[in-house]
Structure formats: structure tokens, C-alpha cells
Coordinates of C-alpha atoms and ligand atoms in Angstrom, one line a residue:
M1 CA 82.1 86.6 98.6
T2 CA 81.2 89.2 100.9
N3 CA 82.5 92.8 100.9
V4 CA 85.7 93.5 102.9
M5 CA 85.8 97.3 104.6
T6 CA 89.1 99.3 104.5
V7 CA 90.3 101.3 107.0
P8 CA 93.1 103.0 105.8
Y9 CA 94.8 104.4 108.5
L10 CA 94.9 108.3 107.4
D11 CA 93.1 109.4 104.0
L12 CA 93.1 112.5 102.7
R13 CA 91.5 112.5 100.1
P14 CA 87.4 112.8 100.9
Q15 CA 88.1 116.2 103.0
I16 CA 89.7 117.8 99.6
R17 CA 87.1 116.2 97.3
S18 CA 84.2 117.6 99.8
L19 CA 86.4 121.1 99.3
R20 CA 87.2 121.5 95.5
P21 CA 85.3 123.4 94.8
E22 CA 85.6 125.7 97.5
I23 CA 89.9 125.3 97.2
D24 CA 90.0 125.3 93.8
A25 CA 88.2 128.9 93.8
A26 CA 91.1 130.3 96.1
I27 CA 93.9 128.4 94.3
A28 CA 92.2 130.0 90.6
Q29 CA 92.3 133.5 92.6
A30 CA 95.6 133.1 94.5
L31 CA 96.8 131.9 90.2
D32 CA 95.1 135.4 88.8
N33 CA 96.9 137.0 90.9
C34 CA 100.3 135.6 91.1
S35 CA 100.8 136.4 94.4
F36 CA 102.5 133.2 94.8
C37 CA 105.4 133.8 98.4
L38 CA 103.2 136.1 101.0
G39 CA 101.0 137.9 99.4
P40 CA 97.6 139.0 100.4
D41 CA 96.3 135.2 100.7
V42 CA 98.8 134.7 103.5
V43 CA 98.4 138.1 105.1
K44 CA 94.1 137.2 105.3
F45 CA 95.0 133.9 106.7
E46 CA 97.6 135.0 109.5
Q47 CA 94.6 137.5 110.6
D48 CA 92.4 134.7 111.0
F49 CA 94.9 132.3 112.2
A50 CA 96.5 134.6 114.4
R51 CA 92.3 135.2 116.0
F52 CA 91.7 131.2 116.1
C53 CA 94.8 131.2 117.9
Q54 CA 93.8 134.1 120.5
A55 CA 97.6 135.4 119.5
E56 CA 98.3 139.0 118.6
H57 CA 100.2 137.7 115.8
A58 CA 100.1 135.3 113.5
I59 CA 103.7 134.5 111.4
G60 CA 103.2 132.2 107.7
F61 CA 106.1 129.8 106.9
N62 CA 106.8 127.4 104.9
S63 CA 107.2 124.0 107.4
G64 CA 107.0 123.8 111.2
T65 CA 110.6 122.9 110.9
S66 CA 111.7 126.7 109.7
A67 CA 108.8 127.8 112.4
L68 CA 110.5 125.8 115.5
H69 CA 114.1 127.1 113.7
V70 CA 113.1 130.7 113.9
A71 CA 112.0 129.8 117.6
M72 CA 114.9 130.0 118.4
L73 CA 116.4 132.3 117.1
L74 CA 114.3 135.2 118.6
L75 CA 115.0 134.0 121.6
N76 CA 118.4 134.4 120.5
V77 CA 119.6 130.5 121.4
G78 CA 122.8 129.3 119.9
R79 CA 126.5 127.2 120.8
G80 CA 127.2 126.5 124.1
D81 CA 122.9 127.1 125.3
E82 CA 121.1 124.6 126.3
V83 CA 117.1 123.9 125.7
I84 CA 115.4 120.7 127.5
T85 CA 112.7 118.8 125.8
T86 CA 111.3 115.6 125.4
P87 CA 112.8 112.3 123.7
F88 CA 109.4 111.4 122.9
T89 CA 108.6 113.5 119.9
F90 CA 109.2 113.5 116.3
V91 CA 112.5 114.7 115.8
A92 CA 111.8 118.4 114.0
T93 CA 111.2 119.7 117.2
S94 CA 115.0 119.2 118.1
W95 CA 116.3 120.0 115.0
A96 CA 115.1 123.5 115.8
I97 CA 117.1 123.2 119.1
S98 CA 120.2 121.5 116.7
Y99 CA 120.2 124.0 114.0
V100 CA 121.0 126.4 116.1
G101 CA 124.0 124.9 117.7
A102 CA 122.4 124.2 120.9
K103 CA 122.5 121.1 123.0
P104 CA 118.9 119.1 123.2
V105 CA 118.8 117.9 126.2
F106 CA 116.4 115.6 127.0
V107 CA 113.5 114.6 129.9
D108 CA 111.7 111.9 130.5
I109 CA 107.5 112.0 129.1
E110 CA 105.0 110.8 132.0
D111 CA 103.4 107.8 131.3
A112 CA 99.9 108.7 131.5
T113 CA 99.9 111.8 128.5
F114 CA 103.4 110.7 126.8
N115 CA 104.4 114.5 126.9
L116 CA 107.1 116.0 128.2
D117 CA 107.1 115.8 132.5
P118 CA 106.8 119.1 134.9
A119 CA 107.8 116.9 138.4
R120 CA 111.3 115.8 136.3
I121 CA 112.4 119.4 134.5
E122 CA 113.7 121.2 137.4
R123 CA 116.7 118.1 138.0
A124 CA 118.3 119.2 134.4
I125 CA 118.9 123.0 134.3
S126 CA 121.4 124.1 134.4
P127 CA 123.4 127.8 133.7
R128 CA 123.2 126.5 130.3
T129 CA 119.4 126.2 129.6
K130 CA 118.0 128.8 127.6
A131 CA 114.3 127.6 127.4
I132 CA 112.0 124.3 127.4
L133 CA 110.4 123.1 124.5
P134 CA 107.6 120.8 125.4
V135 CA 105.5 119.3 122.9
H136 CA 101.3 118.8 122.6
L137 CA 102.0 115.1 121.4
Y138 CA 99.6 113.4 120.2
G139 CA 97.0 117.2 120.0
H140 CA 96.8 116.4 124.2
P141 CA 98.9 119.5 125.6
C142 CA 100.8 119.2 128.1
D143 CA 100.9 120.3 131.3
L144 CA 102.5 124.3 130.9
E145 CA 101.7 125.7 134.4
P146 CA 104.4 124.4 135.8
M147 CA 106.8 124.6 133.2
L148 CA 105.5 128.2 133.1
E149 CA 106.3 128.6 136.7
L150 CA 109.6 127.2 136.5
G151 CA 110.6 129.2 133.6
K152 CA 109.2 132.1 136.3
R153 CA 112.2 131.1 138.0
Y154 CA 115.0 130.4 136.3
G155 CA 114.4 132.8 133.7
L156 CA 113.7 130.8 131.0
K157 CA 111.6 131.1 127.9
L158 CA 108.8 128.4 127.1
V159 CA 108.2 127.6 123.4
E160 CA 105.3 125.2 122.8
D161 CA 105.5 122.5 119.9
A162 CA 101.7 123.3 118.9
A163 CA 102.3 121.6 115.1
Q164 CA 99.9 118.4 116.4
A165 CA 97.3 120.9 118.4
H166 CA 95.2 122.7 117.2
G167 CA 92.4 123.8 118.6
A168 CA 93.4 121.6 121.6
T169 CA 92.7 123.7 125.3
Y170 CA 95.0 123.9 128.7
Q171 CA 93.4 125.0 131.4
G172 CA 90.0 126.2 129.1
R173 CA 92.8 127.9 126.8
G174 CA 94.2 128.0 123.2
V175 CA 97.6 126.4 123.7
G176 CA 99.9 128.1 121.2
T177 CA 100.0 131.1 123.9
F178 CA 100.8 130.0 126.8
G179 CA 104.6 130.4 126.0
T180 CA 106.2 133.7 124.6
L181 CA 106.7 131.9 121.4
G182 CA 104.3 128.9 119.9
A183 CA 105.0 126.7 116.7
F184 CA 101.8 125.7 114.4
S185 CA 102.7 123.0 111.0
F186 CA 100.6 122.4 108.5
Y187 CA 101.9 119.4 107.0
P188 CA 99.1 118.0 105.1
A189 CA 98.5 114.6 107.6
K190 CA 98.6 117.2 110.7
N191 CA 95.0 118.0 111.8
M192 CA 94.8 121.3 109.4
G193 CA 96.6 120.4 107.0
A194 CA 97.6 122.8 103.2
C195 CA 98.6 121.4 99.8
G196 CA 101.9 120.5 100.2
E197 CA 104.2 123.0 103.0
A198 CA 102.9 125.2 105.8
G199 CA 103.9 126.4 109.2
A200 CA 102.9 129.1 111.1
L201 CA 104.5 131.0 114.9
V202 CA 101.7 132.1 117.3
T203 CA 103.3 135.1 119.6
N204 CA 101.6 138.0 121.7
D205 CA 105.0 140.0 121.6
P206 CA 105.4 142.6 118.7
D207 CA 109.0 142.7 118.6
L208 CA 109.2 139.0 118.6
A209 CA 107.0 138.7 115.3
A210 CA 108.8 141.7 113.3
R211 CA 111.6 139.6 113.5
A212 CA 110.4 136.7 112.1
R213 CA 109.3 138.0 109.8
T214 CA 112.5 140.0 109.0
L215 CA 114.1 136.1 110.0
R216 CA 111.4 134.3 107.4
E217 CA 112.2 136.9 104.3
H218 CA 116.4 136.6 104.3
G219 CA 116.9 138.8 106.9
S220 CA 115.5 141.9 105.1
K221 CA 112.9 144.5 106.4
V222 CA 113.5 146.5 103.2
R223 CA 114.1 144.5 100.2
Y224 CA 117.8 144.4 99.2
Y225 CA 118.7 145.1 102.1
H226 CA 120.0 143.2 105.0
D227 CA 119.9 143.4 108.7
E228 CA 120.6 140.0 109.9
I229 CA 121.4 136.6 108.0
G230 CA 117.9 135.3 107.1
F231 CA 116.4 132.3 105.6
N232 CA 113.6 132.1 102.7
Y233 CA 111.0 130.3 104.8
R234 CA 108.0 132.4 104.0
M235 CA 104.6 131.0 102.8
E236 CA 103.4 129.9 99.5
G237 CA 100.6 132.5 98.3
I238 CA 98.6 129.7 97.2
Q239 CA 99.2 127.8 100.8
G240 CA 97.6 130.9 102.7
A241 CA 95.0 130.7 100.2
V242 CA 93.8 126.9 101.1
L243 CA 94.6 127.3 104.5
G244 CA 92.2 130.4 104.2
V245 CA 89.2 127.8 103.2
K246 CA 90.5 124.8 105.6
L247 CA 90.3 127.3 109.2
K248 CA 86.6 127.7 108.5
Y249 CA 86.2 123.8 108.9
L250 CA 88.9 123.4 112.1
A251 CA 86.3 123.7 114.6
A252 CA 84.3 120.9 113.0
W253 CA 87.0 118.8 112.4
T254 CA 88.4 119.2 116.2
A255 CA 84.6 118.1 117.3
R256 CA 84.7 115.0 115.1
R257 CA 87.8 114.2 116.5
R258 CA 86.7 114.6 119.8
Q259 CA 83.1 112.7 118.9
I260 CA 85.9 109.4 117.5
A261 CA 87.4 109.2 120.2
E262 CA 84.7 109.1 122.0
R263 CA 83.1 105.9 120.7
Y264 CA 87.0 104.4 120.6
H265 CA 87.1 104.9 124.6
E266 CA 83.2 103.6 125.0
L267 CA 83.7 100.5 122.9
L268 CA 87.6 99.6 123.7
A269 CA 86.3 100.0 127.3
D270 CA 87.2 96.1 128.5
T271 CA 90.1 94.7 126.2
P272 CA 93.4 94.5 127.7
L273 CA 94.2 98.5 126.0
Q274 CA 95.8 101.3 128.1
L275 CA 93.4 103.7 126.0
P276 CA 94.0 107.6 125.8
R277 CA 93.0 110.1 128.8
E278 CA 92.3 113.7 128.7
A279 CA 94.4 115.5 131.6
G280 CA 91.6 118.1 133.8
Y281 CA 93.3 119.7 132.0
A282 CA 93.4 119.5 129.3
Q283 CA 90.8 119.5 125.9
S284 CA 92.6 117.8 123.1
A285 CA 92.6 118.0 120.1
W286 CA 93.1 114.0 118.9
H287 CA 96.0 114.6 116.2
L288 CA 95.8 110.8 116.8
Y289 CA 93.9 108.1 118.9
V290 CA 97.1 106.2 120.5
V291 CA 96.5 103.2 122.5
R292 CA 99.0 100.8 124.5
H293 CA 100.3 97.1 124.4
A294 CA 103.0 94.8 124.8
R295 CA 101.5 93.2 122.0
R296 CA 101.2 96.0 120.1
N297 CA 103.4 95.0 117.1
E298 CA 101.5 91.7 116.8
L299 CA 97.5 93.9 117.2
K300 CA 99.7 95.7 113.9
E301 CA 99.6 93.1 111.9
Y302 CA 96.3 91.3 112.8
L303 CA 94.6 95.0 112.0
E304 CA 96.9 95.0 109.1
K305 CA 95.8 91.8 107.5
Q306 CA 91.8 92.4 108.0
A307 CA 92.8 95.8 105.7
I308 CA 92.8 98.3 109.1
G309 CA 96.0 100.5 109.3
S310 CA 98.1 101.8 112.3
A311 CA 100.8 103.3 112.9
I312 CA 103.5 103.4 115.1
H313 CA 104.7 107.3 116.6
Y314 CA 107.4 107.3 117.4
P315 CA 109.2 103.6 117.7
L316 CA 112.4 105.4 118.6
P317 CA 113.3 108.0 120.8
L318 CA 114.9 110.7 119.7
H319 CA 117.8 110.3 122.7
L320 CA 118.8 107.0 121.0
Q321 CA 118.1 108.2 117.2
K322 CA 122.4 107.7 115.9
C323 CA 122.2 111.4 114.9
Y324 CA 122.5 111.9 118.7
A325 CA 124.5 109.7 119.2
S326 CA 127.5 112.7 120.4
L327 CA 125.0 113.7 123.2
G328 CA 125.9 110.5 124.7
Y329 CA 123.0 109.2 125.6
Q330 CA 122.0 105.7 126.4
Q331 CA 119.8 102.7 126.2
G332 CA 117.4 103.0 129.7
D333 CA 117.9 106.9 130.7
F334 CA 114.4 107.5 129.5
P335 CA 112.6 104.5 130.7
I336 CA 109.2 105.8 130.5
A337 CA 109.8 107.1 126.4
E338 CA 111.3 104.4 125.2
K339 CA 108.2 101.8 127.1
A340 CA 106.0 104.0 125.4
A341 CA 108.1 103.9 121.7
S342 CA 107.7 99.8 122.4
E343 CA 103.8 99.7 123.4
C344 CA 102.4 102.5 121.8
L345 CA 99.8 101.9 118.2
C346 CA 97.8 104.9 116.6
L347 CA 94.6 103.9 115.8
P348 CA 92.6 105.3 113.0
I349 CA 91.5 108.4 113.9
Y350 CA 90.5 111.7 111.3
P351 CA 86.8 113.8 110.9
E352 CA 86.0 111.8 107.4
L353 CA 86.2 108.7 109.5
T354 CA 82.5 107.1 109.8
N355 CA 80.9 105.4 112.5
E356 CA 81.1 101.8 110.6
Q357 CA 84.6 102.1 110.5
V358 CA 85.2 103.2 114.3
L359 CA 83.4 100.4 115.2
H360 CA 84.9 97.7 112.8
V361 CA 88.2 98.8 114.4
A362 CA 87.2 98.5 117.7
S363 CA 84.9 95.4 116.9
K364 CA 88.2 93.4 115.3
V365 CA 91.0 95.2 117.6
K366 CA 88.5 93.1 120.4
S367 CA 88.5 89.8 118.2
F368 CA 92.6 90.3 118.6
F369 CA 92.4 89.5 122.2
D370 CA 89.5 87.0 121.7
G371 CA 91.5 85.4 119.2
S372 CA 88.8 84.8 117.4
Ligands
PLP1 C1 104.9 117.5 111.9 C2 105.6 118.3 113.1 C3 106.7 119.3 113.3 C4 107.2 119.8 111.8 O1 106.6 120.0 111.6 P1 107.1 120.4 109.9 O2 104.8 121.1 109.3 O3 106.1 119.1 108.7 O4 107.9 120.9 109.0 C5 107.5 119.3 114.3 N1 107.1 119.0 115.7 C6 106.2 118.3 115.4 C7 105.3 117.5 116.8 C8 105.3 117.6 114.5 O5 104.5 117.0 114.5

């Protein structure tokens, strides 16, 4: 019997294995210090991550979702307000808007990048619009310049959901600092993952940074004195220690992701698949490599039979989710997002994927279309 090559959709084990001595030492030190909630490792990571993003400030959180929630609070978005965002994203993007009692106003995406289409935003602006919340989906930066332009013209703030885009660049500069605030996630499956839950906000505004620190810690600057209603959204000390180790490797991991994407481009060029392409202004962090085809479900099943993992991010756009039924959107409201949801398929892409595995995935995709 021949050996069957398996390619998991995502395998976190090789990265952890290769970093075990360093991560073990960092965790051991955090344990010795008993710095479990925030503490010196989180402070150090915040400084390093701010430098990585070329931001003045980074504030550690216990998840990307809570970082986004606090971003909305920092901009004083609340009941009666509207925030424009994409229907084609992970639901945590719009949770931030819903958590503060505001209304997500969805705007369709660009077919080429899957990102919020700047050309459609203006029509959705109302007197109640407070902010624009675009997502750098799959690690590909969205077209920020026209959004910033609209923001200036209508007095709207821009918050970047950079949860999938660590190290991606727009016009040569890292994402996260174009808007007033940028939110990152360190969920284990993201481009840089904690050993648990974690997230961060970045900003160049010292007042927003200070208030973010207060809000994540029960609304208090001085312990047991609470200036406003706050949250327990602190980053754990152990996660700060782990992320401090991982940050040193992030640039190399991104470079490897870019290499794998290049390889897929070459190998899949003459298949009927629509391949992801970088826009002229963008260097993607390649969080996901997402191809499109009408027979997506069949292809996914076929790959599964060949022991190759793939995934659908995301099968149902947010405007059609049950939780948002009260917003009154209908099937057909955002045809580009709906079509993307029915056609997209994510192939395995992570730094530890071997060249042989990439070749194997591509050859099986080809044989699906060849019928061989
Ligand atoms: C993962 C993710 C989030 C939420 O981050 P968590 O750390 O899982 O809370 C928000 N937005 C997008 C686009 C994401 O992919």
C-alpha cells in the first residue's frame, strides 16, 4: 500500500513543537513572577507590537472581539448610531457594533478582493452614521484611501478590523494605523496566535490609548475607583509572554505565507478556479488562500476524500444571519457577498506547510477538474 499524504486544513502543532523550548521558558518565567493578569510580559509585548505596527500605542486585550467592542466605546458609538461595515466577515466585526447598541449598516463587497467596496459606501451614509468599520479580509488590505476620504468629508471615524491581517501593507505601510483605531486578534488560528485567547488595539492617539486601558480594566485608573462602566478585558500575562516569543517570527511566517500563495498561483493558473489576486496597493498577509468556483462544495468533498482539508469562510453573509433578522435585510440585498459565500473555498495555507504538501494540494485540485 502506498503512503497517502494528508494535508490538514490547519495544523498548529509543528509551530508549537518548534518553539516549545522558548515558549516553555517564557511561560515558566510568567509563572515564577505570578504575573497572570497584564503584568510585565504584557507591557513588553504591547511595546514590541506597537513598534511592529509602527503605532504609538498598543493595548493588550483578552480577545479581538473585546478589542473591537472597546474601539466602538472609545469613539462614543452607541444607541441610535449607525456603523457601516461589510456583510462578508466573521461575525465578531459586527458584534462590536451590536454590543454598544448601534446598528450595523452593511454595504456590499468588491468582487476581486472580497472587501468592503469603497464605491458603495457613500450611498449608505445617513445623519446617524458614526463610523466605518472595514475588514482586511483573508489578510488582504481593503482600499483605505477612499474610505479615509469619505471619513474626512462626512466626519466619520475609521476603525480597521485587522484581525486577519498582521503585517499586511497598504501602499507600503502596515495596516492598523490608517484608521483612528486598529483591532487585532491573536486567536490561535490567526497569523500570530496566542496559546489561548488574546487581542489588541493599536492607535496613535494617547487619550484613546489611556481610555482603552481604563475600559479594559473595570473602568478604573486607580484601583477600586471607577470613572466609567468598564470591563474585565485584560490580556493574560501568560499570553503576553507567548506572544512576545512569537512576534519575533511573524515577519518570517508572513514571508513563507506569501511564498506559498505564489506557488498556488503558479500551480493553479490553468484550472477553472478564480484565484485570489493582490490589488496594486496591497501586500496581503495571506491569512487564507481563497479560490472560487461554482462547484465549490463538490471540490471540498473531493479533497476531503483525498485527505486534504479545506474550509468555507464564510458560508452565510451576516445580513442573512438569524441574529440580524430584525435588521430586515433580505436575500439579494448584497449579491456580490452572497455569490462569494456560495463559491469561496479556502485551501490550506500556513507557514509550516511543506512544498510537497502545496504541490500535492494543487495536483489534487487539478485532478478534480480533469476528472482523473
Ligand atoms: C477572529 C476575528 C475577530 C475576533 O477575534 P477573536 O480574538 O476571536 O475574538 C474579529 N474579526 C475578524 C475578521 C476575525 O477574523
